[in-house]
Amino acid sequence: MLTILFDHNSPILQDYETRYIINNYASLFNFDIYEIVDCFKGSIIGIGSHKERSIYTEGNKLDLTWNQWLQDDIEDIKTDKSELANNAYKSLEIFKLLNMDVLCTNNERLLNIKGNMLSFGKLYIISEEYILETFKSYSAGSGAFASQKFNFNRIGFNTFYVQENVRLWKHFLYFLGKQSPIQNKSIEHVRSILCHRMPFVLYSRDKIKHHSYEKFRAERQKLDYKNDIELAYYLNSHYIFLFGALDHLCVLINDVLGWGLDGRDCSIRGKKFRKQLKSKAPGLDQFLEIQSIKEWLDVITAIRHKSAHEIVKLTSDILFMTEKSELSDDTIKEILRKEDPARYNVAREVIDLSEDLWIHDWRINQCTPFSSTMIQIQTNKGYSLYDPILSVDREIEMLFATLDAFLSFIICNK
């Protein structure tokens, strides 16, 4: 169950239609939604769950226990005497006290630290502009599709994504309608891109976001997260589908404009295709050379290549050593014997085989966590750490920008 806290006097909840949609999502998909009614008394009223709770705070007595790296951001908000900062700090207090999953707000002070918060997996701070998209994404990631739930003429998986996404729907109506500039077998490439590949990418995105919510919640509650294999599966699938969608666009433009390249040479990073692109579609080639697009292509190429051909990418814990974690093995052995003497009541052979692992586990538990969602990638710039979970929405935007560019070029040149 996803628990969402709406900030003080949320405008989105004053709109009858939006509130109606939110209530429907809450009841259908088991969301627990709360609104801060009075930020000074901290009254919480349940919307979707129809529960009522109240908490009371005096000044700033509630203490936030964020990682040290966030203390500067929090301290700035705490010491700022403006009403905006005061409401922001108290919203964070309430969020932490109730152990919520998502904080929905338009408070600029909160949105400005969004990146830092997300980087450490502590909470999701979402602008009210994107909250309905969050509902849909989480629901689809948990296998609950609005189209199936409401039974709109038995709309299925593919149509759900096509109709729910405005950009996909516009392309669908134009290219698959009677006035389509594309005919013959090329139309099947368009159909496959819009109705299959893009929904696959969006579905893998939704599964990643769903599991990331669950993973971050488990970390906050100090529970074991049991679905790492699912998260890794959808993460690797996402990059394979995403890169496949880009290559399919290359196949489409080669087929529609009759460039005559072999299908195996039609790749977004293929030398023959890029040479043809530079010659016959210089504007499109310049688009792919935009710095942000080029860097994005470098990253997804590196991840996809590993997922498809070499070592499968898995997210890893990034830890900082502490004074305790750097204790000697002999000192840790003494600590283990005092903390859990029962573990040493076994045969000497078992101790000899297991003690190094016990020491390692104890040392890891003393480290300070930095992130649990990083992967290491290698591009032309060398090795770097990359967070694919927190970058997944940006990657979707980049993919749609590329889709729009390719299809617009076809319209203008067909």
Short mmCIF file of C-alpha atoms in Angstrom, two decimals, residues 1-409:
data_model
loop_
_atom_site.label_atom_id
_atom_site.label_comp_id
_atom_site.label_asym_id
_atom_site.label_seq_id
_atom_site.Cartn_x
_atom_site.Cartn_y
_atom_site.Cartn_z
CA MET A 1 0.00 0.00 0.00
CA LEU A 2 1.26 3.47 -0.94
CA THR A 3 0.84 6.23 1.64
CA ILE A 4 0.75 9.79 0.33
CA LEU A 5 0.80 13.04 2.30
CA PHE A 6 -0.62 16.17 0.65
CA ASP A 7 0.89 19.41 1.87
CA HIS A 8 -0.92 22.20 3.72
CA ASN A 9 -3.98 23.63 1.85
CA SER A 10 -3.18 21.65 -1.26
CA PRO A 11 -4.87 23.39 -4.25
CA ILE A 12 -5.19 20.10 -6.09
CA LEU A 13 -7.56 18.80 -3.42
CA GLN A 14 -9.79 21.87 -3.75
CA ASP A 15 -10.65 20.85 -7.31
CA TYR A 16 -13.71 18.59 -7.21
CA GLU A 17 -12.87 16.54 -10.31
CA THR A 18 -9.26 15.91 -9.28
CA ARG A 19 -10.29 14.99 -5.76
CA TYR A 20 -12.87 12.57 -7.18
CA ILE A 21 -10.17 10.88 -9.30
CA ILE A 22 -7.83 10.67 -6.31
CA ASN A 23 -10.54 9.10 -4.15
CA ASN A 24 -11.24 6.53 -6.87
CA TYR A 25 -7.57 5.61 -7.15
CA ALA A 26 -7.31 5.39 -3.37
CA SER A 27 -10.24 3.00 -3.03
CA LEU A 28 -9.43 0.90 -6.11
CA PHE A 29 -5.69 0.52 -5.62
CA ASN A 30 -5.44 0.60 -1.82
CA PHE A 31 -3.72 3.96 -1.42
CA ASP A 32 -3.67 5.60 2.00
CA ILE A 33 -3.89 9.36 1.50
CA TYR A 34 -3.63 12.15 4.06
CA GLU A 35 -3.87 15.91 3.95
CA ILE A 36 -2.21 18.38 6.30
CA VAL A 37 -5.15 20.52 7.33
CA ASP A 38 -3.44 22.71 9.91
CA CYS A 39 0.32 22.75 9.63
CA PHE A 40 0.73 24.24 13.10
CA LYS A 41 -1.39 21.71 14.94
CA GLY A 42 -0.57 18.95 12.50
CA SER A 43 -4.08 17.60 12.03
CA ILE A 44 -4.20 14.77 9.51
CA ILE A 45 -7.43 13.81 7.76
CA GLY A 46 -7.63 10.59 5.78
CA ILE A 47 -9.13 10.93 2.31
CA GLY A 48 -8.85 7.63 0.51
CA SER A 49 -8.71 5.52 3.66
CA HIS A 50 -11.52 7.40 5.43
CA LYS A 51 -9.45 7.42 8.62
CA GLU A 52 -8.79 10.37 10.88
CA ARG A 53 -5.63 10.95 12.87
CA SER A 54 -4.27 13.92 14.77
CA ILE A 55 -0.81 14.74 15.97
CA TYR A 56 0.40 17.82 17.77
CA THR A 57 3.82 19.39 17.64
CA GLU A 58 5.30 22.12 19.78
CA GLY A 59 7.71 24.32 17.89
CA ASN A 60 10.44 22.16 16.34
CA LYS A 61 10.70 19.50 19.04
CA LEU A 62 10.30 16.67 16.58
CA ASP A 63 13.76 15.83 15.33
CA LEU A 64 14.42 14.65 11.79
CA THR A 65 16.96 11.85 11.49
CA TRP A 66 18.16 12.33 7.91
CA ASN A 67 21.61 11.38 6.72
CA GLN A 68 24.34 13.86 7.57
CA TRP A 69 24.55 15.01 3.95
CA LEU A 70 21.03 16.41 4.17
CA GLN A 71 21.53 18.33 7.38
CA ASP A 72 22.60 21.55 5.66
CA ASP A 73 19.45 21.60 3.52
CA ILE A 74 17.21 20.84 6.48
CA GLU A 75 19.00 23.36 8.69
CA ASP A 76 18.48 26.10 6.09
CA ILE A 77 14.75 25.43 6.12
CA LYS A 78 14.65 25.12 9.90
CA THR A 79 16.40 28.44 10.56
CA ASP A 80 14.51 30.36 7.87
CA LYS A 81 11.77 32.32 9.67
CA SER A 82 9.52 32.72 6.64
CA GLU A 83 6.08 31.10 6.63
CA LEU A 84 7.03 29.07 3.53
CA ALA A 85 10.06 27.53 5.24
CA ASN A 86 8.18 26.99 8.50
CA ASN A 87 5.44 25.06 6.71
CA ALA A 88 8.07 23.09 4.77
CA TYR A 89 9.89 22.01 7.92
CA LYS A 90 6.72 21.00 9.73
CA SER A 91 5.57 19.03 6.67
CA LEU A 92 8.83 17.08 6.81
CA GLU A 93 8.30 16.42 10.52
CA ILE A 94 4.81 15.08 9.94
CA PHE A 95 5.99 13.04 6.96
CA LYS A 96 8.72 11.43 9.04
CA LEU A 97 6.51 10.83 12.07
CA LEU A 98 3.82 9.05 10.04
CA ASN A 99 6.42 7.22 7.94
CA MET A 100 4.79 8.21 4.65
CA ASP A 101 5.97 7.17 1.18
CA VAL A 102 5.23 10.26 -0.90
CA LEU A 103 5.00 13.95 -0.05
CA CYS A 104 2.94 15.88 -2.60
CA THR A 105 3.58 19.60 -2.47
CA ASN A 106 4.03 22.85 -4.35
CA ASN A 107 6.22 24.29 -1.59
CA GLU A 108 9.32 25.64 -3.36
CA ARG A 109 11.57 25.01 -0.37
CA LEU A 110 10.67 21.31 -0.44
CA LEU A 111 10.89 20.96 -4.20
CA ASN A 112 14.33 22.58 -4.23
CA ILE A 113 15.75 19.76 -2.08
CA LYS A 114 13.92 17.09 -4.03
CA GLY A 115 17.08 15.85 -5.74
CA ASN A 116 19.00 15.45 -2.49
CA MET A 117 16.17 13.63 -0.80
CA LEU A 118 15.70 11.21 -3.65
CA SER A 119 19.41 10.57 -3.95
CA PHE A 120 19.46 9.03 -0.52
CA GLY A 121 16.27 7.06 -0.94
CA LYS A 122 14.60 8.66 2.04
CA LEU A 123 11.41 9.95 0.49
CA TYR A 124 9.71 10.97 -2.69
CA ILE A 125 8.82 14.65 -2.91
CA ILE A 126 6.53 15.17 -5.88
CA SER A 127 5.10 18.33 -7.34
CA GLU A 128 1.30 18.33 -7.43
CA GLU A 129 1.57 18.67 -11.19
CA TYR A 130 2.74 15.04 -11.43
CA ILE A 131 0.72 13.35 -8.68
CA LEU A 132 -1.91 11.79 -10.97
CA GLU A 133 0.88 10.41 -13.14
CA THR A 134 2.38 8.91 -9.97
CA PHE A 135 -0.91 7.22 -9.14
CA LYS A 136 -1.12 5.69 -12.60
CA SER A 137 2.52 4.63 -12.63
CA TYR A 138 2.39 2.95 -9.23
CA SER A 139 -0.90 1.23 -10.05
CA ALA A 140 0.34 -0.09 -13.41
CA GLY A 141 3.57 -1.21 -11.73
CA SER A 142 1.56 -3.29 -9.30
CA GLY A 143 -0.49 -4.79 -12.13
CA ALA A 144 -3.60 -2.67 -11.55
CA PHE A 145 -4.51 -0.97 -14.84
CA ALA A 146 -7.18 1.70 -14.80
CA SER A 147 -8.49 0.49 -18.16
CA GLN A 148 -9.07 -2.98 -16.75
CA LYS A 149 -10.32 -1.78 -13.37
CA PHE A 150 -12.96 0.48 -14.85
CA ASN A 151 -13.63 -1.98 -17.71
CA PHE A 152 -13.79 0.65 -20.44
CA ASN A 153 -15.03 -1.64 -23.22
CA ARG A 154 -12.39 -4.14 -22.12
CA ILE A 155 -9.50 -1.93 -23.12
CA GLY A 156 -6.33 -3.99 -22.87
CA PHE A 157 -2.68 -3.46 -22.02
CA ASN A 158 -1.49 -1.86 -25.24
CA THR A 159 -4.38 0.52 -25.71
CA PHE A 160 -4.19 1.60 -22.10
CA TYR A 161 -0.71 3.04 -22.50
CA VAL A 162 -1.40 4.49 -25.93
CA GLN A 163 -4.57 6.27 -24.79
CA GLU A 164 -3.22 7.39 -21.43
CA ASN A 165 -0.17 9.09 -22.97
CA VAL A 166 -1.11 12.21 -24.93
CA ARG A 167 1.99 12.15 -27.13
CA LEU A 168 1.56 8.48 -28.04
CA TRP A 169 -2.14 8.98 -28.70
CA LYS A 170 -1.56 11.91 -31.09
CA HIS A 171 1.01 9.93 -33.07
CA PHE A 172 -1.33 6.93 -33.09
CA LEU A 173 -4.27 8.93 -34.48
CA TYR A 174 -2.12 10.58 -37.14
CA PHE A 175 0.00 7.69 -38.42
CA LEU A 176 -2.60 4.94 -38.12
CA GLY A 177 -5.54 7.00 -39.37
CA LYS A 178 -6.91 7.40 -42.89
CA GLN A 179 -4.68 10.40 -43.64
CA SER A 180 -1.46 8.59 -42.67
CA PRO A 181 1.55 9.53 -44.86
CA ILE A 182 2.87 5.98 -44.47
CA GLN A 183 1.56 2.97 -46.34
CA ASN A 184 2.33 -0.71 -46.97
CA LYS A 185 4.65 -2.60 -44.62
CA SER A 186 6.03 0.60 -43.05
CA ILE A 187 2.73 1.08 -41.25
CA GLU A 188 3.41 -2.11 -39.29
CA HIS A 189 6.68 -0.65 -38.04
CA VAL A 190 4.78 2.40 -36.77
CA ARG A 191 2.11 0.20 -35.18
CA SER A 192 4.74 -1.91 -33.44
CA ILE A 193 6.64 1.15 -32.15
CA LEU A 194 3.55 2.93 -30.81
CA CYS A 195 1.50 -0.03 -29.61
CA HIS A 196 4.19 -2.49 -28.48
CA ARG A 197 7.67 -1.09 -27.97
CA MET A 198 6.66 2.17 -26.28
CA PRO A 199 4.15 0.44 -23.95
CA PHE A 200 6.85 -2.12 -23.05
CA VAL A 201 9.23 0.71 -22.14
CA LEU A 202 6.54 2.51 -20.13
CA TYR A 203 5.50 -0.70 -18.37
CA SER A 204 9.09 -1.49 -17.37
CA ARG A 205 9.37 2.12 -16.12
CA ASP A 206 6.24 1.66 -14.02
CA LYS A 207 7.50 -1.63 -12.57
CA ILE A 208 10.81 0.01 -11.67
CA LYS A 209 9.06 2.90 -9.93
CA HIS A 210 6.69 0.56 -8.11
CA HIS A 211 9.52 -1.58 -6.78
CA SER A 212 11.60 1.48 -5.92
CA TYR A 213 8.75 2.80 -3.74
CA GLU A 214 8.65 -0.56 -1.97
CA LYS A 215 12.43 -0.70 -1.66
CA PHE A 216 12.72 2.80 -0.19
CA ARG A 217 9.89 2.08 2.23
CA ALA A 218 11.64 -1.08 3.45
CA GLU A 219 14.83 0.92 3.98
CA ARG A 220 13.00 3.57 6.00
CA GLN A 221 11.35 0.91 8.16
CA LYS A 222 14.59 -1.08 8.43
CA LEU A 223 13.00 -4.13 6.81
CA ASP A 224 14.47 -6.61 4.36
CA TYR A 225 13.47 -5.88 0.78
CA LYS A 226 12.50 -9.20 -0.80
CA ASN A 227 12.13 -8.25 -4.47
CA ASP A 228 15.63 -7.27 -5.60
CA ILE A 229 15.51 -9.89 -8.34
CA GLU A 230 12.31 -8.36 -9.77
CA LEU A 231 13.75 -4.86 -9.63
CA ALA A 232 16.92 -6.03 -11.39
CA TYR A 233 14.87 -7.90 -14.02
CA TYR A 234 12.75 -4.90 -14.96
CA LEU A 235 15.72 -2.57 -14.78
CA ASN A 236 17.68 -4.58 -17.35
CA SER A 237 14.55 -5.16 -19.44
CA HIS A 238 13.92 -1.42 -19.47
CA TYR A 239 17.23 -0.63 -21.16
CA ILE A 240 16.87 -3.43 -23.69
CA PHE A 241 13.35 -2.25 -24.63
CA LEU A 242 14.42 1.41 -24.64
CA PHE A 243 17.41 0.85 -26.90
CA GLY A 244 15.29 -1.43 -29.10
CA ALA A 245 12.74 1.37 -29.54
CA LEU A 246 15.49 3.73 -30.73
CA ASP A 247 16.84 1.17 -33.20
CA HIS A 248 13.32 0.49 -34.43
CA LEU A 249 12.95 4.20 -35.25
CA CYS A 250 16.09 3.86 -37.37
CA VAL A 251 14.60 0.89 -39.19
CA LEU A 252 11.39 2.86 -39.76
CA ILE A 253 13.02 5.94 -41.25
CA ASN A 254 15.26 3.79 -43.49
CA ASP A 255 12.22 1.87 -44.75
CA VAL A 256 9.92 4.87 -45.24
CA LEU A 257 12.48 7.06 -47.03
CA GLY A 258 14.04 4.20 -49.00
CA TRP A 259 17.63 4.62 -47.90
CA GLY A 260 18.38 0.99 -48.75
CA LEU A 261 20.41 0.08 -45.66
CA ASP A 262 20.38 -3.47 -44.35
CA GLY A 263 18.17 -3.75 -41.26
CA ARG A 264 21.14 -4.86 -39.18
CA ASP A 265 22.90 -1.58 -39.97
CA CYS A 266 19.96 0.51 -38.75
CA SER A 267 21.05 1.34 -35.22
CA ILE A 268 21.07 4.62 -33.34
CA ARG A 269 24.83 4.13 -32.78
CA GLY A 270 25.55 2.35 -36.06
CA LYS A 271 28.27 4.00 -38.18
CA LYS A 272 26.58 3.29 -41.53
CA PHE A 273 23.24 4.61 -40.33
CA ARG A 274 24.73 7.76 -38.79
CA LYS A 275 26.68 8.41 -41.99
CA GLN A 276 23.45 8.15 -43.98
CA LEU A 277 21.66 10.32 -41.45
CA LYS A 278 24.31 13.03 -41.64
CA SER A 279 24.06 13.02 -45.43
CA LYS A 280 20.29 12.86 -45.94
CA ALA A 281 18.88 14.18 -42.65
CA PRO A 282 21.43 16.65 -41.24
CA GLY A 283 18.85 18.29 -38.97
CA LEU A 284 18.04 14.97 -37.33
CA ASP A 285 21.72 14.16 -37.00
CA GLN A 286 22.28 17.54 -35.29
CA PHE A 287 19.45 16.70 -32.89
CA LEU A 288 21.26 13.50 -31.86
CA GLU A 289 24.44 15.56 -31.37
CA ILE A 290 22.83 17.87 -28.80
CA GLN A 291 24.94 17.54 -25.67
CA SER A 292 22.18 16.26 -23.38
CA ILE A 293 20.92 13.76 -25.98
CA LYS A 294 24.44 12.58 -26.79
CA GLU A 295 25.32 12.02 -23.12
CA TRP A 296 22.02 10.19 -22.59
CA LEU A 297 22.73 7.91 -25.56
CA ASP A 298 26.22 7.20 -24.18
CA VAL A 299 24.75 6.13 -20.84
CA ILE A 300 21.93 3.92 -22.12
CA THR A 301 24.26 2.36 -24.72
CA ALA A 302 26.72 1.42 -21.98
CA ILE A 303 24.02 -0.09 -19.76
CA ARG A 304 22.19 -1.88 -22.57
CA HIS A 305 25.41 -3.40 -23.94
CA LYS A 306 26.26 -4.90 -20.56
CA SER A 307 22.70 -6.16 -20.03
CA ALA A 308 22.50 -7.76 -23.46
CA HIS A 309 26.02 -9.12 -23.94
CA GLU A 310 28.15 -9.06 -20.81
CA ILE A 311 27.59 -8.63 -17.08
CA VAL A 312 23.97 -8.02 -16.07
CA LYS A 313 23.68 -4.75 -14.18
CA LEU A 314 22.47 -4.96 -10.58
CA THR A 315 22.02 -2.04 -8.22
CA SER A 316 24.55 -1.94 -5.41
CA ASP A 317 24.81 -0.42 -1.96
CA ILE A 318 27.27 2.45 -1.76
CA LEU A 319 28.62 2.79 1.77
CA PHE A 320 30.91 5.15 3.63
CA MET A 321 33.36 3.71 6.13
CA THR A 322 33.01 4.82 9.75
CA GLU A 323 35.26 4.64 12.78
CA LYS A 324 33.62 1.39 13.89
CA SER A 325 33.74 -0.23 10.47
CA GLU A 326 37.53 0.26 10.37
CA LEU A 327 38.18 -1.64 13.59
CA SER A 328 40.63 -4.52 13.35
CA ASP A 329 39.46 -8.10 12.85
CA ASP A 330 40.64 -9.08 16.36
CA THR A 331 38.64 -6.24 17.95
CA ILE A 332 35.51 -7.21 16.00
CA LYS A 333 35.93 -10.85 17.10
CA GLU A 334 35.86 -9.73 20.72
CA ILE A 335 32.74 -7.62 20.06
CA LEU A 336 30.99 -10.54 18.36
CA ARG A 337 31.73 -12.86 21.28
CA LYS A 338 30.20 -10.33 23.69
CA GLU A 339 27.19 -9.44 21.51
CA ASP A 340 26.26 -13.00 20.53
CA PRO A 341 28.19 -15.63 22.48
CA ALA A 342 25.76 -18.35 21.34
CA ARG A 343 27.10 -18.26 17.80
CA TYR A 344 30.44 -19.52 19.10
CA ASN A 345 28.88 -22.58 20.75
CA VAL A 346 29.58 -24.66 17.66
CA ALA A 347 32.39 -26.85 16.40
CA ARG A 348 35.75 -25.17 15.83
CA GLU A 349 35.58 -26.11 12.16
CA VAL A 350 32.32 -24.14 11.73
CA ILE A 351 33.83 -21.09 13.41
CA ASP A 352 36.91 -21.25 11.17
CA LEU A 353 34.69 -21.37 8.08
CA SER A 354 32.23 -18.67 9.18
CA GLU A 355 34.11 -16.14 11.28
CA ASP A 356 35.46 -14.10 8.35
CA LEU A 357 31.90 -13.74 7.03
CA TRP A 358 30.62 -12.71 10.49
CA ILE A 359 33.31 -10.04 10.68
CA HIS A 360 32.50 -8.80 7.19
CA ASP A 361 28.76 -8.58 7.91
CA TRP A 362 29.36 -6.74 11.20
CA ARG A 363 31.70 -4.26 9.50
CA ILE A 364 29.19 -3.60 6.69
CA ASN A 365 26.44 -2.95 9.24
CA GLN A 366 28.57 -0.24 10.85
CA CYS A 367 29.02 1.66 7.58
CA THR A 368 26.93 4.70 6.70
CA PRO A 369 24.69 4.08 3.66
CA PHE A 370 24.96 6.53 0.77
CA SER A 371 22.70 4.92 -1.84
CA SER A 372 21.21 1.50 -2.57
CA THR A 373 20.33 2.09 -6.22
CA MET A 374 23.62 2.88 -7.96
CA ILE A 375 25.29 1.00 -10.80
CA GLN A 376 28.75 1.48 -12.28
CA ILE A 377 28.92 2.36 -15.97
CA GLN A 378 31.75 2.93 -18.42
CA THR A 379 31.43 5.51 -21.19
CA ASN A 380 33.95 7.41 -23.30
CA LYS A 381 34.56 9.59 -20.25
CA GLY A 382 35.59 6.60 -18.12
CA TYR A 383 33.92 4.92 -15.15
CA SER A 384 31.19 6.63 -13.16
CA LEU A 385 28.29 5.88 -10.84
CA TYR A 386 24.78 6.23 -12.20
CA ASP A 387 21.38 5.94 -10.53
CA PRO A 388 19.04 4.33 -13.08
CA ILE A 389 16.03 4.32 -10.76
CA LEU A 390 16.06 8.04 -10.09
CA SER A 391 16.84 8.72 -13.77
CA VAL A 392 14.07 6.60 -15.26
CA ASP A 393 11.58 9.45 -15.83
CA ARG A 394 14.23 11.62 -17.47
CA GLU A 395 15.11 8.74 -19.78
CA ILE A 396 11.47 8.42 -20.81
CA GLU A 397 11.38 12.14 -21.63
CA MET A 398 14.52 11.76 -23.74
CA LEU A 399 13.00 8.80 -25.57
CA PHE A 400 9.81 10.74 -26.34
CA ALA A 401 11.86 13.70 -27.58
CA THR A 402 13.68 11.35 -29.97
CA LEU A 403 10.41 9.72 -31.03
CA ASP A 404 8.88 13.13 -31.77
CA ALA A 405 11.96 14.19 -33.75
CA PHE A 406 12.03 11.07 -35.94
CA LEU A 407 8.29 11.01 -36.64
CA SER A 408 8.23 14.76 -37.32
CA PHE A 409 11.06 14.33 -39.83
#
